[in-house]
Tab-separated table of C-alpha atoms in Angstrom:
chain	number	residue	atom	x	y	z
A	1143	UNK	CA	181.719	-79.756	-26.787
A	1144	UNK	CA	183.930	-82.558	-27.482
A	1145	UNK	CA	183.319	-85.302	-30.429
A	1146	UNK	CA	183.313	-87.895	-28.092
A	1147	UNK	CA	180.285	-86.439	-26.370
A	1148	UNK	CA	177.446	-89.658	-26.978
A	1149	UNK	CA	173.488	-89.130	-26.427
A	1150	UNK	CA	173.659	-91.020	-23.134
A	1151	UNK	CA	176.623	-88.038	-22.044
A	1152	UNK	CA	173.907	-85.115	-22.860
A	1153	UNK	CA	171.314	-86.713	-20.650
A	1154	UNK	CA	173.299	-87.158	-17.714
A	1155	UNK	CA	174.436	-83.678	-18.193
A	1156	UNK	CA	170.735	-82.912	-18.315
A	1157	UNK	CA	169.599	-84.810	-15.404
A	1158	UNK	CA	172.524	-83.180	-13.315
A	1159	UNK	CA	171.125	-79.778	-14.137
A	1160	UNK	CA	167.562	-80.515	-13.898
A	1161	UNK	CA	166.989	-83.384	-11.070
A	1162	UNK	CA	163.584	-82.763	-10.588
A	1163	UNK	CA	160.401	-85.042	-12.183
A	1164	UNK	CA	159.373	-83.559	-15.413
A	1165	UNK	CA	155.489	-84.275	-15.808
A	1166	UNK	CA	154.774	-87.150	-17.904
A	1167	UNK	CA	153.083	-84.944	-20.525
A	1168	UNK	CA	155.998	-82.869	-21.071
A	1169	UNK	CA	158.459	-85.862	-21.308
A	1170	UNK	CA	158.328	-86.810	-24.656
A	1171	UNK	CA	158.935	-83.020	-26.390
A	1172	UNK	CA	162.224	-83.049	-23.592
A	1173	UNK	CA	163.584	-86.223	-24.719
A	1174	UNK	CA	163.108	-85.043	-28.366
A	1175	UNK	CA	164.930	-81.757	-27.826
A	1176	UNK	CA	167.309	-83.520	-26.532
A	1177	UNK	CA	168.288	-85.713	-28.937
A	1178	UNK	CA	168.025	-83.006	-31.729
A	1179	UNK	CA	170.240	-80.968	-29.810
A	1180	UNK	CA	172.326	-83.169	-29.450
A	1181	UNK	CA	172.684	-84.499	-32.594
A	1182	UNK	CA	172.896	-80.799	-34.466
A	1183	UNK	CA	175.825	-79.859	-31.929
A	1184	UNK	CA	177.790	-82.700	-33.803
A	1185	UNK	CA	176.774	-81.655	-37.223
A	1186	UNK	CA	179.682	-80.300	-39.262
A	1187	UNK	CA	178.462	-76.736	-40.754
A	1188	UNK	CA	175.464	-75.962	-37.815
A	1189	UNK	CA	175.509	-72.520	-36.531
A	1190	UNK	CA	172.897	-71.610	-33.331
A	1191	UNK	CA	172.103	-68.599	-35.873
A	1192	UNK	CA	169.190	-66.382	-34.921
A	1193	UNK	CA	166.682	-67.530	-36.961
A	1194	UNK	CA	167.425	-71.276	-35.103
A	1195	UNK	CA	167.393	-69.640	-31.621
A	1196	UNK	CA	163.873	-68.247	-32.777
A	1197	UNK	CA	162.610	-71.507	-33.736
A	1198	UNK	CA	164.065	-72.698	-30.978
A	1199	UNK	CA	162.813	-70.437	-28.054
A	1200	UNK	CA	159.066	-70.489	-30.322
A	1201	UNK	CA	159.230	-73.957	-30.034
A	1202	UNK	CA	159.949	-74.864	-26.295
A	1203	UNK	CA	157.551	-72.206	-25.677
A	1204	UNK	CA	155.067	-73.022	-27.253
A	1205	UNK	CA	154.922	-76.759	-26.622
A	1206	UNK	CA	155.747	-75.937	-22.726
A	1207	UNK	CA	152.253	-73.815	-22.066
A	1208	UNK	CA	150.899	-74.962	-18.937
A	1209	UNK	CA	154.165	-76.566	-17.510
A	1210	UNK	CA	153.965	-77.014	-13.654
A	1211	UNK	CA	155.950	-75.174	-11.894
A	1212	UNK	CA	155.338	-72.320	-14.274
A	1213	UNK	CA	158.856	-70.468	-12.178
A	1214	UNK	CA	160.579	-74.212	-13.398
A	1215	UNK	CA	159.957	-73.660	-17.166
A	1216	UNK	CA	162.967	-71.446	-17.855
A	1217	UNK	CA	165.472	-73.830	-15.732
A	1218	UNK	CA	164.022	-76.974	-17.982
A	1219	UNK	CA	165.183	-74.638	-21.091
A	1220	UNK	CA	168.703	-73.532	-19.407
A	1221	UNK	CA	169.107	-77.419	-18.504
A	1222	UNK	CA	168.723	-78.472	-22.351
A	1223	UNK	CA	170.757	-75.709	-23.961
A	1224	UNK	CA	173.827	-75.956	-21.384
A	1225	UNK	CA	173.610	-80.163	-21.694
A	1226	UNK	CA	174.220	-79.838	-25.660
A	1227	UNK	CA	176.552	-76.432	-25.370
A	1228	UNK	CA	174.234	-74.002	-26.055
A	1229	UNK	CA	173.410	-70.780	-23.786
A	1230	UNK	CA	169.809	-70.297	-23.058
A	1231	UNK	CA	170.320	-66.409	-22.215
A	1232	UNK	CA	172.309	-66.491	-25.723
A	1233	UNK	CA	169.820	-68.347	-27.402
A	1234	UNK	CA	167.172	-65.997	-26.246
A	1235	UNK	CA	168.886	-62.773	-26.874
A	1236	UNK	CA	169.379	-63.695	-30.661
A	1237	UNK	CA	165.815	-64.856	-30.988
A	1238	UNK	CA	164.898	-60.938	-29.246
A	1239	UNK	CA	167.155	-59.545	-31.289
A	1240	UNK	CA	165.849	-60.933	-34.955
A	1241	UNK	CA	162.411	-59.693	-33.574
A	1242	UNK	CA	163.660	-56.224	-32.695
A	1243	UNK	CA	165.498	-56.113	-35.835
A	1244	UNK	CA	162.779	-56.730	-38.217
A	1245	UNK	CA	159.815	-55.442	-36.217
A	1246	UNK	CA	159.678	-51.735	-38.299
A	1247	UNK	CA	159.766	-53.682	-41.952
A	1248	UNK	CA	157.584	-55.879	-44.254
A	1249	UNK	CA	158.140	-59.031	-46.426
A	1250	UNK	CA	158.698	-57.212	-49.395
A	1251	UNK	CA	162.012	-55.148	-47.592
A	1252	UNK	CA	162.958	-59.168	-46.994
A	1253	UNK	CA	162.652	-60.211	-50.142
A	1254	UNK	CA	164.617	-57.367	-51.059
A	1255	UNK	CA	167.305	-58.179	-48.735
A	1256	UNK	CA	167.351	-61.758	-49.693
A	1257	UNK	CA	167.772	-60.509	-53.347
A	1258	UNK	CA	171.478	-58.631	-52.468
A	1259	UNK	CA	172.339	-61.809	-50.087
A	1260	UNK	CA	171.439	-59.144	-46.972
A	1261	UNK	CA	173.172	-56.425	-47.482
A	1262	UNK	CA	171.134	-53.718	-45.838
A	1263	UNK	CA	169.606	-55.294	-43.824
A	1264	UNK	CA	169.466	-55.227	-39.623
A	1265	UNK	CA	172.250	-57.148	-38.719
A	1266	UNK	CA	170.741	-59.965	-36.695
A	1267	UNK	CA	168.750	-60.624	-40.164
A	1268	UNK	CA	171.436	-60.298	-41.957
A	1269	UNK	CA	174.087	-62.767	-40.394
A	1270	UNK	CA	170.993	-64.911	-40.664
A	1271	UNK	CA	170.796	-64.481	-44.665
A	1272	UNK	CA	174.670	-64.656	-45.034
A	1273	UNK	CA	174.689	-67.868	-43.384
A	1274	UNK	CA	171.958	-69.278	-45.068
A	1275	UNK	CA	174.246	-68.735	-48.347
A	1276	UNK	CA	177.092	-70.835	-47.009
A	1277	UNK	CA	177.429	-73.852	-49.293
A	1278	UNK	CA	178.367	-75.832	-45.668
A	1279	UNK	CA	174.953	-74.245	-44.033
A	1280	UNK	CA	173.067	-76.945	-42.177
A	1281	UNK	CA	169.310	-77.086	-42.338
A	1282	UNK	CA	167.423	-77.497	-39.284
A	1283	UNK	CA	163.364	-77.991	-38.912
A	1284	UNK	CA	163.931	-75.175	-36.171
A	1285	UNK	CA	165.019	-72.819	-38.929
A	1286	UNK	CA	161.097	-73.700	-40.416
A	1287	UNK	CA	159.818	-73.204	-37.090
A	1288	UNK	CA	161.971	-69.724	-36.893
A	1289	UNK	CA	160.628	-68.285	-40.318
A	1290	UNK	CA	156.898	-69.088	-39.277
A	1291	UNK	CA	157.359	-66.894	-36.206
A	1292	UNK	CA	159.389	-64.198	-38.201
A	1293	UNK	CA	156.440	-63.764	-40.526
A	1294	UNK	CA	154.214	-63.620	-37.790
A	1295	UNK	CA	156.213	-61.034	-36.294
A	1296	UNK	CA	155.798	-58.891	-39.282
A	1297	UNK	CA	151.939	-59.626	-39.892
A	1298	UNK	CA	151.324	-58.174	-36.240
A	1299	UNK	CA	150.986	-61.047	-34.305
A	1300	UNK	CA	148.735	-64.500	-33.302
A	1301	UNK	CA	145.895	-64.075	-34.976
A	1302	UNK	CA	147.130	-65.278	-38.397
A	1303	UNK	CA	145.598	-67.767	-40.717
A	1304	UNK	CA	147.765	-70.844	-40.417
A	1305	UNK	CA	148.009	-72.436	-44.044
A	1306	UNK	CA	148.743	-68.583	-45.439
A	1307	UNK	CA	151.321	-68.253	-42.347
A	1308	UNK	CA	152.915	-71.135	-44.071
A	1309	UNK	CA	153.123	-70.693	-47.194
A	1310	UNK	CA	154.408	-66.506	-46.897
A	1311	UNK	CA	157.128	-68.394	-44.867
A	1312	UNK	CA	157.717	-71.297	-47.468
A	1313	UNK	CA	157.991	-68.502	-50.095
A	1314	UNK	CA	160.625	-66.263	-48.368
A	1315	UNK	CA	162.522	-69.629	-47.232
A	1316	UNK	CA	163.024	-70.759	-50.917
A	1317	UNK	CA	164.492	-67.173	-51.244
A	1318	UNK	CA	167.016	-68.047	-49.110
A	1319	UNK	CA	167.415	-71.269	-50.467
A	1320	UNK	CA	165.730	-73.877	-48.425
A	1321	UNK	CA	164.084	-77.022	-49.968
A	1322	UNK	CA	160.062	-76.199	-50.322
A	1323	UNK	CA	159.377	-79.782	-49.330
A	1324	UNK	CA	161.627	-79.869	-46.222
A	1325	UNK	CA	159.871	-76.848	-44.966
A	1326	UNK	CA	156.156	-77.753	-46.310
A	1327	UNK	CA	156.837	-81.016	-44.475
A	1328	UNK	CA	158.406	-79.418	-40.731
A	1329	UNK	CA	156.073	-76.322	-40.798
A	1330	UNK	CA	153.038	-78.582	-41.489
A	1331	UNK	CA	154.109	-80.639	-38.101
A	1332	UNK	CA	155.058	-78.119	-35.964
A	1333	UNK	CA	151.384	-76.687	-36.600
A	1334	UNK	CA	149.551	-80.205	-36.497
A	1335	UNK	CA	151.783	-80.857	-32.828
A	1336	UNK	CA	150.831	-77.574	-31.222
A	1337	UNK	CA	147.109	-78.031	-32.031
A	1338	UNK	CA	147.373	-81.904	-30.562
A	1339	UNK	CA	149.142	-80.471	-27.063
A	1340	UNK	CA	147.172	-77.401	-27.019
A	1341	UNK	CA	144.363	-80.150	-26.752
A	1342	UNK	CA	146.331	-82.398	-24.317
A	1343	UNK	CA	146.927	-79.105	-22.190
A	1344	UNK	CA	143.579	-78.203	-22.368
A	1345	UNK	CA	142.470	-81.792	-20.898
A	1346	UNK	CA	144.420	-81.612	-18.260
A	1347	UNK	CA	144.276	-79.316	-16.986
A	1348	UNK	CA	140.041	-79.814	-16.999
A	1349	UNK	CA	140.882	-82.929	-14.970
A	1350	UNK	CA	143.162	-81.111	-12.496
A	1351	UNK	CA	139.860	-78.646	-12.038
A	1352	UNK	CA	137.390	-81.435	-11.954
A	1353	UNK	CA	139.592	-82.745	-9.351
A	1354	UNK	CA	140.190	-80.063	-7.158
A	1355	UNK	CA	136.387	-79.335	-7.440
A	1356	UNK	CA	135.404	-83.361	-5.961
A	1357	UNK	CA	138.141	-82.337	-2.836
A	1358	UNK	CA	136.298	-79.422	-2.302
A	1359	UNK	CA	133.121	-81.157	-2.088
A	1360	UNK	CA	134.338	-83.476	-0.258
A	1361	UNK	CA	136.252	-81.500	2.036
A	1362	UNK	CA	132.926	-79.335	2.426
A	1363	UNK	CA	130.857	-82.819	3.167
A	1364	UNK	CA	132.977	-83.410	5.753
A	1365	UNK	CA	133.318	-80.364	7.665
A	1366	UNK	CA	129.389	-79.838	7.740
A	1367	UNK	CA	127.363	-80.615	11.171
A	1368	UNK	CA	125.754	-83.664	11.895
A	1369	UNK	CA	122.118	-83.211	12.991
């Protein structure tokens, strides 16, 4: 994408691939991806690397749960990614491919990769730790976002105690040379935003329910016999 590409340029590129209305609670976390998108695209030394695409993917994901039309979700994602010069099938595939890569291992093969700057390690994994080591490597809050799900990965799953989830991933990110406080700080906020539109989610979609429950009634009201 060129350098003369603005913020206003990405959104009409954004707008021209997604025309449709994006509901008002889903808005803000668009506009935000956006921007950041945007912004990294121009940023001398970023590389989409896998762990990124991770973050990435975990976070639009995540913070798009309940997203009406549900078939819509994936053409939001394509929209953003393709506005700012990313590919959302690339994107994706790196994200599956970290997963895949690490899915028969444990921290402590990590940590033992990080140690010999990835050499033997699964490829995806490894580009991810070489890159990591370049002294023009750009830090992204996505990265954070991408080692909390690669931990997860290796623990098994969801059902992982957040503040431990953290700090396992704080530990193997100052391995690979990331600031603890940078990723204390964007870990911490990814977590506290989830739980805050998990709860937003959750609301609505109680309304929409409570809603469709007082047309029924009064849709049933109406249709019964006077006598």
């Amino acid at each position: 994408m060129g350098d003369c590409q603005t913020v206003a340029d990405s959104k009409r590129r954004f707008f021209a691939a997604y025309p449709r209305v994006i509901p008002g609670l889903y808005r803000r976390l668009v506009d935000e991806l956006l921007v950041e998108l945007h912004l990294l695209s121009h940023q001398q030394g970023f590389e989409p690397d896998a762990l990124f695409s991770l973050g990435l993917t975990q976070v639009f994901d995540s913070f798009t749960k309940g997203f009406q039309p549900e078939e819509q979700r994936e053409n939001l994602f394509q929209a953003l990614c393709s506005a700012t010069g990313l590919s959302n099938e690339g994107l994706r595939q790196q994200a599956a491919a970290l997963k895949a890569g690490i899915s028969a291992h444990d921290e402590q093969e990590i940590s033992n990769w990080l140690a010999s700057r990835g050499e033997g390690a699964p490829e995806p994994l490894k580009l991810v730790l070489q890159g990591a080591n370049r002294s023009d490597f750009h830090y992204s809050r996505l990265h954070a976002v991408g080692l909390m799900a690669l931990i997860q990965e290796l623990s098994g799953g969801d059902d992982q105690e957040p503040e431990a989830l953290r700090k396992r991933a704080t530990s193997v990110g100052e391995q690979m040379g990331l600031q603890q406080e940078k990723l204390d700080k964007d870990m911490g906020l990814y977590a506290s935003n989830l739980e805050k539109m998990a709860q937003a989610v959750e609301m609505m979609e109680e309304t929409v329910a409570a809603v469709k429950r007082r047309r029924e009634r009064q849709s049933s009201s109406s249709e019964s016999p006077v006598t």
